[in-house]
Tab-separated table of C-alpha atoms and ligand atoms in Angstrom:
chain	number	residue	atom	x	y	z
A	1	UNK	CA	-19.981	-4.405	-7.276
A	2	UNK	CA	-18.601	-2.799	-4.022
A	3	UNK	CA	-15.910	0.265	-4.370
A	4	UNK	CA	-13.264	-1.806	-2.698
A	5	UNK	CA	-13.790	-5.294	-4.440
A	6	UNK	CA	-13.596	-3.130	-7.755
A	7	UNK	CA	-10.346	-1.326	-6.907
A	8	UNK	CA	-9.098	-4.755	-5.484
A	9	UNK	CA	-10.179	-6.849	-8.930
A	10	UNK	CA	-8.122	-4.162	-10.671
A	11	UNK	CA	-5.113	-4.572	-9.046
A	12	UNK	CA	-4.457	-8.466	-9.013
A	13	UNK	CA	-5.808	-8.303	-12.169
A	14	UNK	CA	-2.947	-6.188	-13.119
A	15	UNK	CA	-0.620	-7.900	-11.164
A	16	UNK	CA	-1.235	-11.763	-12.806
A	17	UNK	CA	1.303	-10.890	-16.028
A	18	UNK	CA	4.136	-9.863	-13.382
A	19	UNK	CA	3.260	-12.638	-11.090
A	20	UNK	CA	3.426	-15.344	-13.460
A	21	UNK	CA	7.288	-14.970	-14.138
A	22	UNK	CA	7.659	-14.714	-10.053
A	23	UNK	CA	5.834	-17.723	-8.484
A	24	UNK	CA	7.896	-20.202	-9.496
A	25	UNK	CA	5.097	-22.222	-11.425
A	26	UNK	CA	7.745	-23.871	-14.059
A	27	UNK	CA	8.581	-26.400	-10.983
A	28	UNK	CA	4.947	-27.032	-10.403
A	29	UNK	CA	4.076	-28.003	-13.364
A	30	UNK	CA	7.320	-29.732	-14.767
A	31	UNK	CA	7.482	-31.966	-11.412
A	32	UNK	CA	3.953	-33.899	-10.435
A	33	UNK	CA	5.342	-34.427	-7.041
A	34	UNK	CA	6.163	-30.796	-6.257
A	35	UNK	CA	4.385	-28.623	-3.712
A	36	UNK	CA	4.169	-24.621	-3.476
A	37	UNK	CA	6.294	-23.392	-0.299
A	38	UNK	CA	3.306	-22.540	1.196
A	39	UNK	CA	1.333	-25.801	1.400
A	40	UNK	CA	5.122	-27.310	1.967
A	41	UNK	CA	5.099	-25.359	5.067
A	42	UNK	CA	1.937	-26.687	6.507
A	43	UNK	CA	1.936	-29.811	5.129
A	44	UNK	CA	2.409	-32.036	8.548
A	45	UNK	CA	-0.926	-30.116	9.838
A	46	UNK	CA	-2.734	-30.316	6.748
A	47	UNK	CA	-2.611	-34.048	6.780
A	48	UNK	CA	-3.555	-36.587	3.534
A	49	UNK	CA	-6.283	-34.601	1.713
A	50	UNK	CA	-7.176	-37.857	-0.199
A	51	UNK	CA	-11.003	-37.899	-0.687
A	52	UNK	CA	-11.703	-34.575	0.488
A	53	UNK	CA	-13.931	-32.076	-0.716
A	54	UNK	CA	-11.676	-28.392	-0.480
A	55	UNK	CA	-12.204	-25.199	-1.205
A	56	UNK	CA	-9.163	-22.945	-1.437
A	57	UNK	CA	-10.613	-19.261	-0.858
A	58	UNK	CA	-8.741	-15.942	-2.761
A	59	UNK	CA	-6.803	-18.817	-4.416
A	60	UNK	CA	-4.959	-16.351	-6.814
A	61	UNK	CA	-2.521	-18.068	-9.553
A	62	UNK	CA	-3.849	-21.817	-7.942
A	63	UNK	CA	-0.162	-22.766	-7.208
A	64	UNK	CA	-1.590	-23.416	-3.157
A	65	UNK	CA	-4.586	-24.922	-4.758
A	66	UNK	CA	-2.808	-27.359	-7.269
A	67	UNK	CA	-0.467	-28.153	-4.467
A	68	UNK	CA	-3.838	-29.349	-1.757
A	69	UNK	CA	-4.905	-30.912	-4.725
A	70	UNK	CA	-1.388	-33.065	-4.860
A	71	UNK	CA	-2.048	-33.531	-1.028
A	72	UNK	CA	-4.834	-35.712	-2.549
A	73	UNK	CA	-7.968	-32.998	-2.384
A	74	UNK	CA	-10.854	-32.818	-4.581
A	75	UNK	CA	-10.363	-29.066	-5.141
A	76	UNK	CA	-11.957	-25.999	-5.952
A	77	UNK	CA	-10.518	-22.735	-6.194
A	78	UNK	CA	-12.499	-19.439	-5.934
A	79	UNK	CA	-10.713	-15.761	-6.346
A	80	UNK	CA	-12.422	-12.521	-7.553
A	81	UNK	CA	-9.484	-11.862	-10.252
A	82	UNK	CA	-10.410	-13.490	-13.812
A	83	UNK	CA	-6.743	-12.871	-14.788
A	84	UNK	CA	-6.447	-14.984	-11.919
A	85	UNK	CA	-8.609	-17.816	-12.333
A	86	UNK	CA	-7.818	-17.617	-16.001
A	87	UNK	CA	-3.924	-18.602	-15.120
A	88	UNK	CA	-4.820	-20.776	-12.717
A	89	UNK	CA	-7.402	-22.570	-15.104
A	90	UNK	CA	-3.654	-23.158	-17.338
A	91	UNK	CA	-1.578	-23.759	-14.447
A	92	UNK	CA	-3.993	-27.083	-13.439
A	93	UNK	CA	-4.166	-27.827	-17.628
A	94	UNK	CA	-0.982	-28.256	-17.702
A	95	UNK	CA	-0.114	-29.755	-14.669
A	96	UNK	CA	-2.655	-32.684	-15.505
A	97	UNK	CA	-4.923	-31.616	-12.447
A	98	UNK	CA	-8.794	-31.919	-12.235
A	99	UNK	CA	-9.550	-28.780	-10.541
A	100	UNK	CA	-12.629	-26.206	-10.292
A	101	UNK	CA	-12.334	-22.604	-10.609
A	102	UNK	CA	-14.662	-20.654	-9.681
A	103	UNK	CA	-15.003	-16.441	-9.677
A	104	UNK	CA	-16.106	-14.864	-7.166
A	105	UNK	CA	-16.075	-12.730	-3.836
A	106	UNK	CA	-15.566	-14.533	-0.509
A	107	UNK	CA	-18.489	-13.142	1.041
A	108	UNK	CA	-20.655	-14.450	-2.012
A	109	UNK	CA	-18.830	-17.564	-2.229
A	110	UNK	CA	-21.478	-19.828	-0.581
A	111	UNK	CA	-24.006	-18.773	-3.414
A	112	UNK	CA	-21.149	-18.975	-5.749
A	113	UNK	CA	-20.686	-22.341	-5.388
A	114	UNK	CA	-24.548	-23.612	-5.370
A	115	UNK	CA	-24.769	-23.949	-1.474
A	116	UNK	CA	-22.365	-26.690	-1.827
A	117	UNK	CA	-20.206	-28.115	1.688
A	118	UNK	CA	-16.760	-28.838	1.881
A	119	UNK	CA	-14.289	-30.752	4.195
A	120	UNK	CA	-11.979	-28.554	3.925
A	121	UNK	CA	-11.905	-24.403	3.673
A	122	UNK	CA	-8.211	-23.685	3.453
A	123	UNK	CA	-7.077	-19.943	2.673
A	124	UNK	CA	-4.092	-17.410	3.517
A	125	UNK	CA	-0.573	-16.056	3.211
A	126	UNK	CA	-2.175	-12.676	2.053
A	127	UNK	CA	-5.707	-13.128	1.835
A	128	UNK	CA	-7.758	-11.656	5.511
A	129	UNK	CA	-6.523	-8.342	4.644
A	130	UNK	CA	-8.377	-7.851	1.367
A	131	UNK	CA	-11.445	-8.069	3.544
A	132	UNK	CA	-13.500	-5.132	5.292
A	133	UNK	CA	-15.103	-7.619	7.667
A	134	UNK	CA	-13.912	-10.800	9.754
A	135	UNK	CA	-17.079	-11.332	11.788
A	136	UNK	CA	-18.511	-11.891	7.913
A	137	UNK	CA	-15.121	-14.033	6.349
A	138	UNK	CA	-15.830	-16.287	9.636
A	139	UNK	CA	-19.162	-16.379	8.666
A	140	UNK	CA	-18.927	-17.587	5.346
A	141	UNK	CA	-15.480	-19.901	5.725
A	142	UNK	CA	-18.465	-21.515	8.657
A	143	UNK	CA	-20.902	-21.753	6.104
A	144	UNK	CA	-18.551	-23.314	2.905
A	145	UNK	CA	-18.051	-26.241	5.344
A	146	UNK	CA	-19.674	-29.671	6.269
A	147	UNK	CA	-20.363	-30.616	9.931
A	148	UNK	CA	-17.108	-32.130	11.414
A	149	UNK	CA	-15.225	-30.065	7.972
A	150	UNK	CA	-12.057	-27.979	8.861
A	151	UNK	CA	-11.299	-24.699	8.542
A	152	UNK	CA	-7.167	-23.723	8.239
A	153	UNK	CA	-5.738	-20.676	7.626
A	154	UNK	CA	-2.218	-19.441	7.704
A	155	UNK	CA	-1.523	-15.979	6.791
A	156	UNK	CA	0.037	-12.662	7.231
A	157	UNK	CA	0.463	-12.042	11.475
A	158	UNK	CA	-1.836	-8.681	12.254
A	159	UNK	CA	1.666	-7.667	13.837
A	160	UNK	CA	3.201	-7.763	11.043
A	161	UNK	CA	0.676	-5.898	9.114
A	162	UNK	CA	0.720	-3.270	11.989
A	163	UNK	CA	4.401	-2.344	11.401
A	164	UNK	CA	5.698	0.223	8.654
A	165	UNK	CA	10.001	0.239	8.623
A	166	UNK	CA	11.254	3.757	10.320
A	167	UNK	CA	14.391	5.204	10.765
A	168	UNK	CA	15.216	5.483	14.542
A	169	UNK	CA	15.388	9.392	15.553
A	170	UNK	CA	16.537	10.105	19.053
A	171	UNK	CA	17.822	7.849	21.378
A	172	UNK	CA	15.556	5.280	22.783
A	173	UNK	CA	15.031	5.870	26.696
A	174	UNK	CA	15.293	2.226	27.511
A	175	UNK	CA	18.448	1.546	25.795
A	176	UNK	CA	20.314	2.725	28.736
A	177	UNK	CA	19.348	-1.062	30.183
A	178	UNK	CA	18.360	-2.659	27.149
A	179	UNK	CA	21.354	-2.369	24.658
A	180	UNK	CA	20.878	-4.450	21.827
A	181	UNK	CA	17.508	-1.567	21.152
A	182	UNK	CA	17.768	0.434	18.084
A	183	UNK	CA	19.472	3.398	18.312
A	184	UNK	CA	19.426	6.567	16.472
A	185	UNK	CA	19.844	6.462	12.604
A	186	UNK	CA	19.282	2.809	12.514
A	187	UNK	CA	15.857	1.253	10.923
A	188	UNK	CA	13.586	-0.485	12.937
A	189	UNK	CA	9.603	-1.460	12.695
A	190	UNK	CA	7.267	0.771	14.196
A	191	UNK	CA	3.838	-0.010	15.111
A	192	UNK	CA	2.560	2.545	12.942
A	193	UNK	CA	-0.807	1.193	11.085
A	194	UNK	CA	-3.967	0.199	12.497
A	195	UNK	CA	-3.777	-3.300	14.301
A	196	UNK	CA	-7.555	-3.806	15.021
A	197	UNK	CA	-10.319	-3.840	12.428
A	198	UNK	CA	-11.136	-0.382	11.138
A	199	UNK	CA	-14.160	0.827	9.192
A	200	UNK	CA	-12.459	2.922	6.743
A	201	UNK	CA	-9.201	0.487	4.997
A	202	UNK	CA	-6.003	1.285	3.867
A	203	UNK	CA	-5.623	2.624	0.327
A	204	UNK	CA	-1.854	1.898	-0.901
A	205	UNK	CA	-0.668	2.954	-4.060
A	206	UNK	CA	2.331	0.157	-4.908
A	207	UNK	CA	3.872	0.259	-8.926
A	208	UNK	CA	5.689	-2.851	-7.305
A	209	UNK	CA	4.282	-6.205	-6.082
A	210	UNK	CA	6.061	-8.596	-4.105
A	211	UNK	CA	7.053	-11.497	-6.622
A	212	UNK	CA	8.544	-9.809	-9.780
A	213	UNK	CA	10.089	-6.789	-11.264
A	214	UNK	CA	8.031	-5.305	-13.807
A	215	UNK	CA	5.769	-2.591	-12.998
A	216	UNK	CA	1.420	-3.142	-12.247
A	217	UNK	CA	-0.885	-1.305	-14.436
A	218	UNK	CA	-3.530	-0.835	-11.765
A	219	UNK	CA	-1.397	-0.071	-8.460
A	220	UNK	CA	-3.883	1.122	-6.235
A	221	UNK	CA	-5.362	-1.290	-3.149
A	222	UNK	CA	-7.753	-0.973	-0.342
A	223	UNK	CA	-6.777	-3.088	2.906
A	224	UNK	CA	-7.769	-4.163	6.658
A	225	UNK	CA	-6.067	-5.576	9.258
A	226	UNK	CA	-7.934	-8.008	12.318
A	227	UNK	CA	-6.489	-8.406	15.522
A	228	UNK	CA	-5.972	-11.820	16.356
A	229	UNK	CA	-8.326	-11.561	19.178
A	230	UNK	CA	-10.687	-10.494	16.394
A	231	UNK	CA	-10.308	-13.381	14.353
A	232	UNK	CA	-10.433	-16.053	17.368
A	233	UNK	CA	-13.361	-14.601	18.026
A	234	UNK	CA	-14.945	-14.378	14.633
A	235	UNK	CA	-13.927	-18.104	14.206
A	236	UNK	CA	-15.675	-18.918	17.703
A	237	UNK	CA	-18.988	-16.758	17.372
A	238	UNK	CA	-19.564	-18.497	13.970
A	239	UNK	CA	-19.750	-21.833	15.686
A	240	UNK	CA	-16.489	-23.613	14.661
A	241	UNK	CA	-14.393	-24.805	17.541
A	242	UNK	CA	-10.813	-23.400	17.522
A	243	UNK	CA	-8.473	-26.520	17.400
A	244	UNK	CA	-5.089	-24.906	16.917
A	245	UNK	CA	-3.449	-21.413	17.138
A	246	UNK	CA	0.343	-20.943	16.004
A	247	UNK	CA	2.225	-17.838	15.618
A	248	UNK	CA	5.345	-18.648	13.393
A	249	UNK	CA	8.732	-15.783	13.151
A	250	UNK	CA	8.583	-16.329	9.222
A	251	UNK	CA	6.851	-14.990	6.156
A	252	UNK	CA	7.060	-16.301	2.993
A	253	UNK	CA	7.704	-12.855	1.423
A	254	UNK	CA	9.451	-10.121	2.196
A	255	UNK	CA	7.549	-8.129	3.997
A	256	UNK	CA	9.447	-5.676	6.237
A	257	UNK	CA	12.744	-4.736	3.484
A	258	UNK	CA	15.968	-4.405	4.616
A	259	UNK	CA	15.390	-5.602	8.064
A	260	UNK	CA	14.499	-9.265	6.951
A	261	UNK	CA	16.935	-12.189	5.757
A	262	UNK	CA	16.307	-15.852	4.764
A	263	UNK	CA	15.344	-18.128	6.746
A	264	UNK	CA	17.180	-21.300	5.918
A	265	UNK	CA	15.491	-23.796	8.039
A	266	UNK	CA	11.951	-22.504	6.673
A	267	UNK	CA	12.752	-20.859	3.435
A	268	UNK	CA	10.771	-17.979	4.603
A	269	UNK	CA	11.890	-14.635	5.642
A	270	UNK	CA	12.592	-13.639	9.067
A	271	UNK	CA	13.702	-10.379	10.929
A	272	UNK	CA	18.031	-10.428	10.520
A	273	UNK	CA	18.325	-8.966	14.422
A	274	UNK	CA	16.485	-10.500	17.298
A	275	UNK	CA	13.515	-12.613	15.105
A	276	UNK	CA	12.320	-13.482	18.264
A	277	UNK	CA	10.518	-9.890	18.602
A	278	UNK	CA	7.935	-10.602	15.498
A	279	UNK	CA	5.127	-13.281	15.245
A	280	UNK	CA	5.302	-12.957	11.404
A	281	UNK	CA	2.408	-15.053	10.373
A	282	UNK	CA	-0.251	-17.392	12.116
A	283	UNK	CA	-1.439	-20.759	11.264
A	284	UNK	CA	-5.467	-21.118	12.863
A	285	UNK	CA	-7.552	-24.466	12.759
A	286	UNK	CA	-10.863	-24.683	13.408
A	287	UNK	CA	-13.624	-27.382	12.623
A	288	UNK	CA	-17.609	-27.430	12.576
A	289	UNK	CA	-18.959	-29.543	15.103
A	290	UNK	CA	-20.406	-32.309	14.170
B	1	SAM	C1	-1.868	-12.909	-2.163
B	1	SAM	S1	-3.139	-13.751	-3.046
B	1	SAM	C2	-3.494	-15.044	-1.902
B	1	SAM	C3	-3.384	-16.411	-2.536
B	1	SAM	C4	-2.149	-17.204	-2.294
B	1	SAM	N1	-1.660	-17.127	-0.950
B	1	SAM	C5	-1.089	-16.832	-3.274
B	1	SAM	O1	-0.184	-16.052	-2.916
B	1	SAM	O2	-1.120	-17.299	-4.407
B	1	SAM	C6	-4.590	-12.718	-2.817
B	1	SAM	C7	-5.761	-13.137	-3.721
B	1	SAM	O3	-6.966	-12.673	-3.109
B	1	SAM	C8	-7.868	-12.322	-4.129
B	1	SAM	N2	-8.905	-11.457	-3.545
B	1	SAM	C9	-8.758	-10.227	-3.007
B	1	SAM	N3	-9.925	-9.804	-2.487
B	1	SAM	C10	-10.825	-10.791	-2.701
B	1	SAM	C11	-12.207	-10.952	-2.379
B	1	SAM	N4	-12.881	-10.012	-1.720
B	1	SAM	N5	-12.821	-12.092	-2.754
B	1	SAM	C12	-12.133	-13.064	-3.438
B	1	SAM	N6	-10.839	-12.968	-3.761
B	1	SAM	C13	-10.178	-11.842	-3.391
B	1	SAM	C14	-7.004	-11.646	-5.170
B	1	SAM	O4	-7.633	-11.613	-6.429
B	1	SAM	C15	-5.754	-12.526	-5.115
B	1	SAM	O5	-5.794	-13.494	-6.112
């Protein structure tokens, strides 16, 4: 196994005993008709799943997963985490569901899962940037599906993944026209991490994940980030056509602290001062011609 999928297994390994007490999974499974935020978000694009084959890529705890599955999809779930899949195998037990789960790495999904097609690849909200390549993700999403299947994605806006919060030092040139611009002292976003695809990823070293208190046991990670151009173009050169492209202002987690509030139309969070600055997250649709 790779360096990086090793180091990645590790961590959301680790982080499936804090996770479970922070992704809201007694709702799921108490209420049949009850979707995960994220799937409630997207729900009007996603459509009625009923009869369709889906596969739900880096599908973590399965909340998303058992949630397409309510949308009325025949479902499979594939993650490289067996703490994962192993929660997520409970998760579906108890909620009554008929899922598959299946482990594995993305890029070896379509052997994974016996050369098998599907109507449906859905994937996201923190999943493109566990992977070195999106020329390859494209690749294999194209490869998962059935001609005239749909790929959809919604995740994490390379923007957003770009910015690291900074505290404003001297006073910002433009300000003298622009007032409502940070000043001096104040915290902001900076563009300050790679925005295009880089060879070499990210390593982060994090005690603290983003749903849950308790410390991880394994808090080291390797990420990338892909421009949007990047994955439009990915999407296109493997021969899907691109159907829809949205950039949305929230994130379902909190991803830039202390500059973000809650969004109460969405749920999600949003930058408090001037929102209208960040694309937060993306939703991307794509199918395989027929
Ligand atoms: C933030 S979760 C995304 C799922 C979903 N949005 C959620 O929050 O439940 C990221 C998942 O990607 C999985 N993952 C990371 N790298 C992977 C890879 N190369 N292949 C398959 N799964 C991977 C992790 O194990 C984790 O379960």
């Amino acid at each position: 196994m790779d360096e990086y999928l090793r180091i990645n297994r590790a961590n959301w390994d680790s982080r499936v005993p804090v996770h479970v007490q922070g992704y809201g999974i007694e709702r799921l499974v108490t209420d049949p008709t009850a979707l995960s935020d994220v799937v409630a978000f997207d729900r009007g694009r996603l459509g009625d799943l009923t009869g369709l084959d889906v596969v739900h890529l880096q599908c973590h705890l399965g909340t998303d997963t058992l949630s397409l599955a309510r949308l009325g999809g025949r479902v499979v779930g594939l993650d490289l985490s067996p703490a994962s899949l192993a929660q997520a195998r409970l998760i579906a037990a108890r909620a009554g569901a008929t899922i598959e789960y299946v482990e594995s790495e993305v890029y070896a999904a379509p052997a994974a899962l016996g050369d098998r097609r599907f109507d449906l690849v859905y994937t996201g909200i923190g999943a493109l940037c566990w992977l070195p390549s999106i020329q390859r993700w494209a690749r294999t999403a194209a490869a998962l599906l059935r001609p005239g299947g749909r790929l959809f994605v919604r995740d994490g806006h390379p923007v957003l993944n770009s910015l690291a919060v900074v505290e404003v030092g001297a006073e910002p040139v433009d300000r003298t026209q622009q007032s409502w611009i940070t000043g001096p002292g104040a915290s902001t976003a900076a563009l300050e991490l790679p925005y295009f695809e880089q060879a070499e990823p990210l390593t982060w070293t994090d005690e603290h994940t983003y749903a849950g208190d308790a410390p991880v046991a394994s808090p080291t990670s390797v990420e990338w980030n892909h421009g949007l151009g990047e994955i439009v173009t990915a999407v296109l050169d493997a021969g899907l056509r691109l159907t829809a492209l949205l950039e949305h202002a929230t994130v379902p987690w909190e991803a830039l602290p202390g500059l973000m509030v809650l969004d109460e139309a969405t749920g999600e969070y949003r930058l408090r001062d001037r929102p209208e600055r960040l694309p937060a997250t993306f939703t991307l649709t794509a199918v395989k011609p027929a």
